[in-house]
Amino acid sequence: MTLSLYLDTARWRAHQQSVLAEFPGLVPVAKGNGYGLGNARLAEEAGRLGTGLLAVGTADEARAAAGVFDGELLVLTPYRIGEEPLPAGVIRTVAHLEAVRALPPGSRMVVECMTSMRRHGIAPGELAQLPTEGLSLEGFALHLPLDRPDGSDPVTEVAAWVDAIAAAGLPTGTVYLSHLGSADLARLAQRYPATVFRSRIGTRLWLGDPTTLQARATVMDVTPVAKGDRYGYRQHRAPSDGHLLVVSGGTAHGVGLEAPKYVHGMVPRAKGLARAGLATVNRTLSPYSWSGRQLWFAEPPHMQVSILFLPAGGKPPVIGDELALNTRHTTTHFDRVVDGPPVLSRS
């Protein structure tokens, strides 16, 4: 009963190297579910990249990574007053003056600035009040938005912050950035040759070449049904002759769970309305496919398995076969990550 993620490891690592070459000074990010690969695996891969610094999401993730990654660790979630101390040398992000003042003496910190994301951070007017005595200021961080519908220039926003930091008499030696393209980084480097701009990258680094990762689900049972046969917890009727497939992957893995999406344009909106309409009559497409055909959920996913409906026509899978699975890696917990191609690839 295994939900597997197969890696074309050589090509996957080649992609990492290409991103590293495009973003000098890159800081890999390993957080959450490890982008489907697990944070321990990503910490090992970050060690291979030789960046010397790994960014993690939370203090607990830093404690776990400390036993795997030999370099320095940066916690992205801002420090909150009263948190338990971390291993010596871990760099904390701070986003409020009160939090800076509460840091233990000798702490290493990166100061988050309030960008147009408006999530958290120090305001420009607070820079002059920033206490640094007894602390090691490792740099400033700017978390930028992905989209700019107003047409604003991200380089202009970063430049305004670098200038404000310098005007406050604070060092501009290192600035950490998120969601900035390599061309914009080059513009910043030309404008501020004395500043090192380090991009914190997760999704593009680990998942930027989707052809190097294949998700597969194991077929656990195959049961023939005739049109009108009742099945499952709610005793629905089979819409036609076919087979019920019990496959690995359920809500515990993140299968069937979906994060909210921001929809652009009329066509995606129309598709969303169509899916919602089908769901009201208990018709929901699954992320599973067999022989190139996307299958319907026979009923909502269970904790660790899903039941799918395969209409008659064509050869059904057998127990032990694997189905292709198109799922969002950042919300999926795989049972295993395998270096190499799938053993069975009939689907």
CSV table of C-alpha atoms in Angstrom, one decimal:
chain,number,residue,atom,x,y,z
A,1,MET,CA,0.0,0.0,0.0
A,2,THR,CA,2.4,2.6,-1.3
A,3,LEU,CA,2.1,6.1,-2.7
A,4,SER,CA,5.5,6.6,-4.5
A,5,LEU,CA,7.4,9.6,-5.9
A,6,TYR,CA,9.9,8.5,-8.5
A,7,LEU,CA,12.9,10.7,-9.3
A,8,ASP,CA,15.0,10.9,-12.4
A,9,THR,CA,17.8,11.8,-10.0
A,10,ALA,CA,20.5,12.8,-12.5
A,11,ARG,CA,18.2,15.1,-14.4
A,12,TRP,CA,16.7,16.5,-11.2
A,13,ARG,CA,20.1,17.4,-9.8
A,14,ALA,CA,21.1,18.9,-13.2
A,15,HIS,CA,18.1,21.2,-12.9
A,16,GLN,CA,19.2,22.2,-9.5
A,17,GLN,CA,22.7,23.1,-10.8
A,18,SER,CA,21.1,25.2,-13.6
A,19,VAL,CA,19.1,27.2,-11.1
A,20,LEU,CA,22.2,27.6,-8.9
A,21,ALA,CA,24.1,29.0,-11.9
A,22,GLU,CA,21.2,31.4,-12.7
A,23,PHE,CA,21.0,32.7,-9.1
A,24,PRO,CA,24.5,33.1,-7.7
A,25,GLY,CA,24.4,33.1,-3.9
A,26,LEU,CA,21.1,31.0,-3.9
A,27,VAL,CA,19.8,29.9,-0.6
A,28,PRO,CA,17.8,26.6,-0.9
A,29,VAL,CA,14.5,26.4,1.0
A,30,ALA,CA,13.3,23.2,2.7
A,31,LYS,CA,10.0,23.6,4.6
A,32,GLY,CA,6.6,22.2,5.2
A,33,ASN,CA,6.3,18.7,3.6
A,34,GLY,CA,9.6,19.2,1.9
A,35,TYR,CA,7.9,19.9,-1.5
A,36,GLY,CA,6.7,16.3,-1.5
A,37,LEU,CA,10.3,15.0,-1.1
A,38,GLY,CA,10.7,15.5,2.6
A,39,ASN,CA,12.8,18.0,4.4
A,40,ALA,CA,15.5,15.5,5.3
A,41,ARG,CA,16.1,14.6,1.7
A,42,LEU,CA,16.2,18.3,0.7
A,43,ALA,CA,18.7,19.1,3.5
A,44,GLU,CA,20.9,16.4,2.0
A,45,GLU,CA,20.5,17.8,-1.5
A,46,ALA,CA,21.3,21.3,-0.2
A,47,GLY,CA,24.5,19.9,1.2
A,48,ARG,CA,25.4,18.7,-2.3
A,49,LEU,CA,24.8,22.1,-3.7
A,50,GLY,CA,27.4,23.6,-1.4
A,51,THR,CA,25.5,26.8,-0.7
A,52,GLY,CA,26.5,26.8,3.0
A,53,LEU,CA,23.1,28.1,4.1
A,54,LEU,CA,19.7,26.4,4.2
A,55,ALA,CA,16.5,28.2,4.9
A,56,VAL,CA,13.7,26.4,6.8
A,57,GLY,CA,10.2,27.4,7.6
A,58,THR,CA,10.0,27.0,11.4
A,59,ALA,CA,12.0,26.6,14.5
A,60,ASP,CA,11.0,22.9,14.7
A,61,GLU,CA,12.2,22.4,11.2
A,62,ALA,CA,15.5,24.0,12.1
A,63,ARG,CA,16.0,21.5,15.0
A,64,ALA,CA,15.4,18.6,12.7
A,65,ALA,CA,17.6,19.9,9.9
A,66,ALA,CA,20.5,20.6,12.4
A,67,GLY,CA,21.2,16.8,12.4
A,68,VAL,CA,21.3,16.5,8.6
A,69,PHE,CA,22.6,19.7,7.2
A,70,ASP,CA,26.2,20.6,8.0
A,71,GLY,CA,26.0,24.3,7.1
A,72,GLU,CA,24.2,27.2,8.6
A,73,LEU,CA,20.4,27.4,9.0
A,74,LEU,CA,18.1,30.4,8.6
A,75,VAL,CA,14.5,30.2,10.0
A,76,LEU,CA,12.1,32.1,7.8
A,77,THR,CA,9.2,32.4,10.2
A,78,PRO,CA,9.8,35.5,12.4
A,79,TYR,CA,10.9,35.0,15.9
A,80,ARG,CA,8.2,35.4,18.5
A,81,ILE,CA,8.9,36.5,22.1
A,82,GLY,CA,9.1,33.5,24.5
A,83,GLU,CA,10.1,30.9,21.9
A,84,GLU,CA,12.4,28.1,23.1
A,85,PRO,CA,16.0,28.7,22.1
A,86,LEU,CA,17.5,27.0,19.1
A,87,PRO,CA,20.9,25.4,18.6
A,88,ALA,CA,23.7,27.9,18.7
A,89,GLY,CA,24.4,29.6,15.4
A,90,VAL,CA,20.9,29.3,13.9
A,91,ILE,CA,19.9,32.6,12.3
A,92,ARG,CA,16.5,33.9,13.2
A,93,THR,CA,14.3,36.2,11.2
A,94,VAL,CA,12.8,39.1,13.1
A,95,ALA,CA,10.0,41.3,11.9
A,96,HIS,CA,9.2,43.5,14.9
A,97,LEU,CA,11.3,45.8,17.0
A,98,GLU,CA,9.9,44.1,20.2
A,99,ALA,CA,11.1,40.8,19.0
A,100,VAL,CA,14.6,42.1,18.2
A,101,ARG,CA,14.8,43.5,21.8
A,102,ALA,CA,13.8,40.1,23.2
A,103,LEU,CA,16.4,38.1,21.3
A,104,PRO,CA,19.0,36.5,23.6
A,105,PRO,CA,22.4,38.3,23.6
A,106,GLY,CA,24.7,37.0,20.8
A,107,SER,CA,21.8,35.9,18.6
A,108,ARG,CA,22.2,36.0,14.8
A,109,MET,CA,19.4,37.7,13.0
A,110,VAL,CA,18.0,38.7,9.6
A,111,VAL,CA,15.6,41.6,9.7
A,112,GLU,CA,12.4,41.2,7.6
A,113,CYS,CA,11.2,44.4,5.9
A,114,MET,CA,7.6,45.3,5.2
A,115,THR,CA,7.3,45.1,1.4
A,116,SER,CA,4.2,45.5,-0.8
A,117,MET,CA,3.3,41.9,0.4
A,118,ARG,CA,2.2,43.6,3.6
A,119,ARG,CA,2.5,40.4,5.5
A,120,HIS,CA,5.0,41.3,8.3
A,121,GLY,CA,8.2,43.2,8.7
A,122,ILE,CA,10.0,46.3,10.0
A,123,ALA,CA,8.6,49.6,8.5
A,124,PRO,CA,11.1,52.0,6.9
A,125,GLY,CA,10.6,54.5,9.7
A,126,GLU,CA,11.6,51.9,12.3
A,127,LEU,CA,15.0,51.2,10.8
A,128,ALA,CA,16.7,54.0,12.8
A,129,GLN,CA,15.3,52.5,16.0
A,130,LEU,CA,16.6,49.0,15.2
A,131,PRO,CA,18.7,47.7,18.2
A,132,THR,CA,21.8,45.9,17.1
A,133,GLU,CA,24.1,46.0,20.1
A,134,GLY,CA,25.0,42.6,21.4
A,135,LEU,CA,23.4,41.0,18.3
A,136,SER,CA,24.8,39.8,15.0
A,137,LEU,CA,22.9,41.5,12.1
A,138,GLU,CA,23.3,39.0,9.2
A,139,GLY,CA,21.3,41.1,6.7
A,140,PHE,CA,17.9,42.2,5.6
A,141,ALA,CA,15.1,40.2,3.9
A,142,LEU,CA,12.5,41.3,1.3
A,143,HIS,CA,9.7,38.9,0.5
A,144,LEU,CA,8.1,40.2,-2.7
A,145,PRO,CA,4.8,39.4,-4.4
A,146,LEU,CA,4.6,37.0,-7.3
A,147,ASP,CA,2.2,39.2,-9.4
A,148,ARG,CA,2.3,42.9,-10.0
A,149,PRO,CA,-1.0,43.8,-11.8
A,150,ASP,CA,-0.2,47.5,-11.2
A,151,GLY,CA,2.9,47.2,-13.4
A,152,SER,CA,5.2,48.3,-10.6
A,153,ASP,CA,8.9,47.5,-10.8
A,154,PRO,CA,10.3,45.0,-8.2
A,155,VAL,CA,13.8,46.4,-8.6
A,156,THR,CA,12.5,49.9,-7.7
A,157,GLU,CA,10.9,48.5,-4.5
A,158,VAL,CA,14.1,46.7,-3.5
A,159,ALA,CA,16.3,49.7,-4.3
A,160,ALA,CA,14.1,51.9,-2.1
A,161,TRP,CA,14.7,49.5,0.8
A,162,VAL,CA,18.5,49.3,0.2
A,163,ASP,CA,18.6,53.1,0.1
A,164,ALA,CA,16.5,53.4,3.3
A,165,ILE,CA,18.7,50.9,5.1
A,166,ALA,CA,21.8,52.8,4.2
A,167,ALA,CA,20.3,56.1,5.2
A,168,ALA,CA,19.6,54.6,8.6
A,169,GLY,CA,23.3,53.9,9.0
A,170,LEU,CA,22.8,50.1,8.8
A,171,PRO,CA,24.9,47.7,6.8
A,172,THR,CA,23.7,46.8,3.3
A,173,GLY,CA,26.2,44.0,2.8
A,174,THR,CA,23.6,41.2,2.4
A,175,VAL,CA,20.0,41.3,1.3
A,176,TYR,CA,17.9,38.2,1.0
A,177,LEU,CA,15.2,38.2,-1.7
A,178,SER,CA,12.2,36.0,-2.6
A,179,HIS,CA,10.4,36.0,-6.0
A,180,LEU,CA,12.7,38.1,-8.0
A,181,GLY,CA,13.9,37.0,-11.5
A,182,SER,CA,17.6,36.7,-12.4
A,183,ALA,CA,17.4,39.6,-14.9
A,184,ASP,CA,16.2,41.9,-12.0
A,185,LEU,CA,18.9,40.5,-9.8
A,186,ALA,CA,21.5,41.5,-12.4
A,187,ARG,CA,20.1,45.0,-12.5
A,188,LEU,CA,20.4,45.3,-8.7
A,189,ALA,CA,23.9,43.9,-8.6
A,190,GLN,CA,24.9,46.5,-11.2
A,191,ARG,CA,23.3,49.3,-9.1
A,192,TYR,CA,24.6,48.1,-5.8
A,193,PRO,CA,28.0,46.4,-6.4
A,194,ALA,CA,28.8,46.3,-2.7
A,195,THR,CA,25.6,44.4,-1.8
A,196,VAL,CA,25.3,40.6,-2.0
A,197,PHE,CA,21.7,39.7,-3.1
A,198,ARG,CA,20.8,36.1,-2.1
A,199,SER,CA,17.7,34.6,-3.5
A,200,ARG,CA,15.8,32.2,-1.3
A,201,ILE,CA,14.3,29.6,-3.6
A,202,GLY,CA,12.3,26.4,-3.0
A,203,THR,CA,9.6,25.6,-5.6
A,204,ARG,CA,11.7,26.4,-8.6
A,205,LEU,CA,14.7,24.6,-7.3
A,206,TRP,CA,13.1,21.4,-6.3
A,207,LEU,CA,10.0,21.3,-8.6
A,208,GLY,CA,11.0,23.5,-11.5
A,209,ASP,CA,11.4,20.6,-13.9
A,210,PRO,CA,8.3,18.5,-13.4
A,211,THR,CA,9.4,15.9,-15.9
A,212,THR,CA,12.0,14.6,-13.4
A,213,LEU,CA,9.3,13.6,-10.9
A,214,GLN,CA,6.6,10.9,-11.3
A,215,ALA,CA,3.9,10.2,-8.7
A,216,ARG,CA,2.5,6.7,-8.7
A,217,ALA,CA,-0.2,4.9,-6.7
A,218,THR,CA,-0.3,1.2,-6.1
A,219,VAL,CA,-3.5,-0.8,-7.1
A,220,MET,CA,-4.6,-2.7,-4.1
A,221,ASP,CA,-7.9,-4.3,-5.4
A,222,VAL,CA,-9.9,-4.5,-8.6
A,223,THR,CA,-13.6,-5.4,-8.4
A,224,PRO,CA,-15.9,-5.7,-11.4
A,225,VAL,CA,-19.4,-4.0,-11.1
A,226,ALA,CA,-22.4,-4.0,-13.3
A,227,LYS,CA,-24.5,-0.9,-14.0
A,228,GLY,CA,-26.8,-0.2,-11.0
A,229,ASP,CA,-24.7,-2.2,-8.5
A,230,ARG,CA,-24.4,-0.5,-5.1
A,231,TYR,CA,-21.0,0.0,-3.5
A,232,GLY,CA,-19.1,2.0,-0.8
A,233,TYR,CA,-19.9,3.7,2.4
A,234,ARG,CA,-22.9,5.6,0.9
A,235,GLN,CA,-24.0,2.7,-1.3
A,236,HIS,CA,-24.0,4.7,-4.6
A,237,ARG,CA,-25.0,2.9,-7.8
A,238,ALA,CA,-22.5,2.2,-10.5
A,239,PRO,CA,-23.3,4.5,-13.5
A,240,SER,CA,-22.3,1.7,-15.9
A,241,ASP,CA,-20.5,-1.6,-16.2
A,242,GLY,CA,-16.9,-1.3,-15.1
A,243,HIS,CA,-14.5,-1.8,-12.3
A,244,LEU,CA,-13.9,-0.3,-8.8
A,245,LEU,CA,-10.2,0.3,-8.2
A,246,VAL,CA,-8.8,0.6,-4.7
A,247,VAL,CA,-5.6,2.5,-4.9
A,248,SER,CA,-3.1,3.9,-2.4
A,249,GLY,CA,-3.4,7.6,-1.5
A,250,GLY,CA,-6.1,9.2,0.6
A,251,THR,CA,-6.7,12.3,2.7
A,252,ALA,CA,-3.8,11.4,5.0
A,253,HIS,CA,-1.5,11.8,1.9
A,254,GLY,CA,-3.2,15.0,0.8
A,255,VAL,CA,-5.1,13.3,-2.1
A,256,GLY,CA,-8.4,14.9,-2.8
A,257,LEU,CA,-7.5,17.9,-0.7
A,258,GLU,CA,-6.9,21.2,-2.6
A,259,ALA,CA,-5.5,24.5,-1.6
A,260,PRO,CA,-7.4,27.6,-2.8
A,261,LYS,CA,-6.3,29.0,-6.1
A,262,TYR,CA,-6.3,32.5,-7.5
A,263,VAL,CA,-8.1,32.3,-10.8
A,264,HIS,CA,-7.3,34.5,-13.8
A,265,GLY,CA,-9.5,34.8,-16.9
A,266,MET,CA,-12.9,33.6,-17.9
A,267,VAL,CA,-12.0,30.1,-19.2
A,268,PRO,CA,-10.5,29.0,-15.8
A,269,ARG,CA,-13.6,30.5,-14.0
A,270,ALA,CA,-15.9,28.6,-16.4
A,271,LYS,CA,-14.0,25.3,-15.7
A,272,GLY,CA,-14.3,25.9,-12.0
A,273,LEU,CA,-18.0,26.4,-12.2
A,274,ALA,CA,-18.3,23.2,-14.3
A,275,ARG,CA,-16.4,21.2,-11.7
A,276,ALA,CA,-18.5,22.7,-8.9
A,277,GLY,CA,-21.7,21.7,-10.8
A,278,LEU,CA,-20.5,18.1,-11.3
A,279,ALA,CA,-19.6,17.9,-7.6
A,280,THR,CA,-23.2,18.7,-6.6
A,281,VAL,CA,-24.2,15.4,-8.3
A,282,ASN,CA,-21.3,13.5,-6.7
A,283,ARG,CA,-19.2,13.5,-9.9
A,284,THR,CA,-15.6,14.4,-9.1
A,285,LEU,CA,-12.6,13.8,-11.2
A,286,SER,CA,-9.6,12.2,-9.4
A,287,PRO,CA,-6.0,13.0,-10.0
A,288,TYR,CA,-5.4,9.3,-11.0
A,289,SER,CA,-5.0,8.1,-14.6
A,290,TRP,CA,-4.9,4.7,-16.2
A,291,SER,CA,-3.9,4.1,-19.8
A,292,GLY,CA,-3.9,7.9,-20.4
A,293,ARG,CA,-7.4,8.3,-19.1
A,294,GLN,CA,-8.2,10.4,-16.0
A,295,LEU,CA,-10.5,8.5,-13.7
A,296,TRP,CA,-13.5,9.6,-11.5
A,297,PHE,CA,-13.6,9.1,-7.8
A,298,ALA,CA,-16.2,6.4,-7.0
A,299,GLU,CA,-16.7,8.1,-3.6
A,300,PRO,CA,-14.7,10.7,-1.6
A,301,PRO,CA,-11.1,9.6,-0.7
A,302,HIS,CA,-10.7,7.5,2.5
A,303,MET,CA,-7.9,8.1,5.0
A,304,GLN,CA,-5.2,6.1,3.2
A,305,VAL,CA,-6.8,4.8,0.0
A,306,SER,CA,-9.1,6.1,-2.8
A,307,ILE,CA,-11.8,4.2,-4.7
A,308,LEU,CA,-12.0,5.0,-8.4
A,309,PHE,CA,-14.4,4.0,-11.1
A,310,LEU,CA,-13.1,2.6,-14.4
A,311,PRO,CA,-15.8,2.2,-17.1
A,312,ALA,CA,-15.9,-1.0,-19.1
A,313,GLY,CA,-13.7,-1.1,-22.2
A,314,GLY,CA,-10.0,-1.6,-22.3
A,315,LYS,CA,-7.9,-3.7,-20.0
A,316,PRO,CA,-8.2,-2.9,-16.3
A,317,PRO,CA,-5.1,-2.9,-14.1
A,318,VAL,CA,-4.2,-5.8,-11.8
A,319,ILE,CA,-3.3,-5.8,-8.2
A,320,GLY,CA,0.3,-4.4,-7.9
A,321,ASP,CA,0.1,-2.2,-10.9
A,322,GLU,CA,0.7,1.5,-10.5
A,323,LEU,CA,-1.5,4.4,-11.7
A,324,ALA,CA,-0.1,7.8,-12.7
A,325,LEU,CA,-1.0,10.5,-10.2
A,326,ASN,CA,-1.2,14.2,-11.0
A,327,THR,CA,-1.0,15.9,-7.6
A,328,ARG,CA,0.3,19.0,-6.1
A,329,HIS,CA,3.6,18.2,-4.5
A,330,THR,CA,3.5,20.9,-1.8
A,331,THR,CA,0.3,19.3,-0.4
A,332,THR,CA,1.1,15.6,-0.8
A,333,HIS,CA,2.9,13.3,1.6
A,334,PHE,CA,4.3,10.3,-0.2
A,335,ASP,CA,5.0,7.0,1.5
A,336,ARG,CA,8.4,6.8,-0.2
A,337,VAL,CA,10.7,8.6,-2.6
A,338,VAL,CA,12.5,6.3,-5.1
A,339,ASP,CA,15.6,7.2,-7.0
A,340,GLY,CA,14.9,5.8,-10.5
A,341,PRO,CA,12.0,5.2,-12.8
A,342,PRO,CA,8.8,3.3,-11.9
A,343,VAL,CA,9.1,-0.5,-12.2
A,344,LEU,CA,5.6,-0.7,-13.7
A,345,SER,CA,4.6,2.0,-16.2
A,346,ARG,CA,1.6,0.6,-18.0
A,347,SER,CA,-0.6,3.6,-17.2
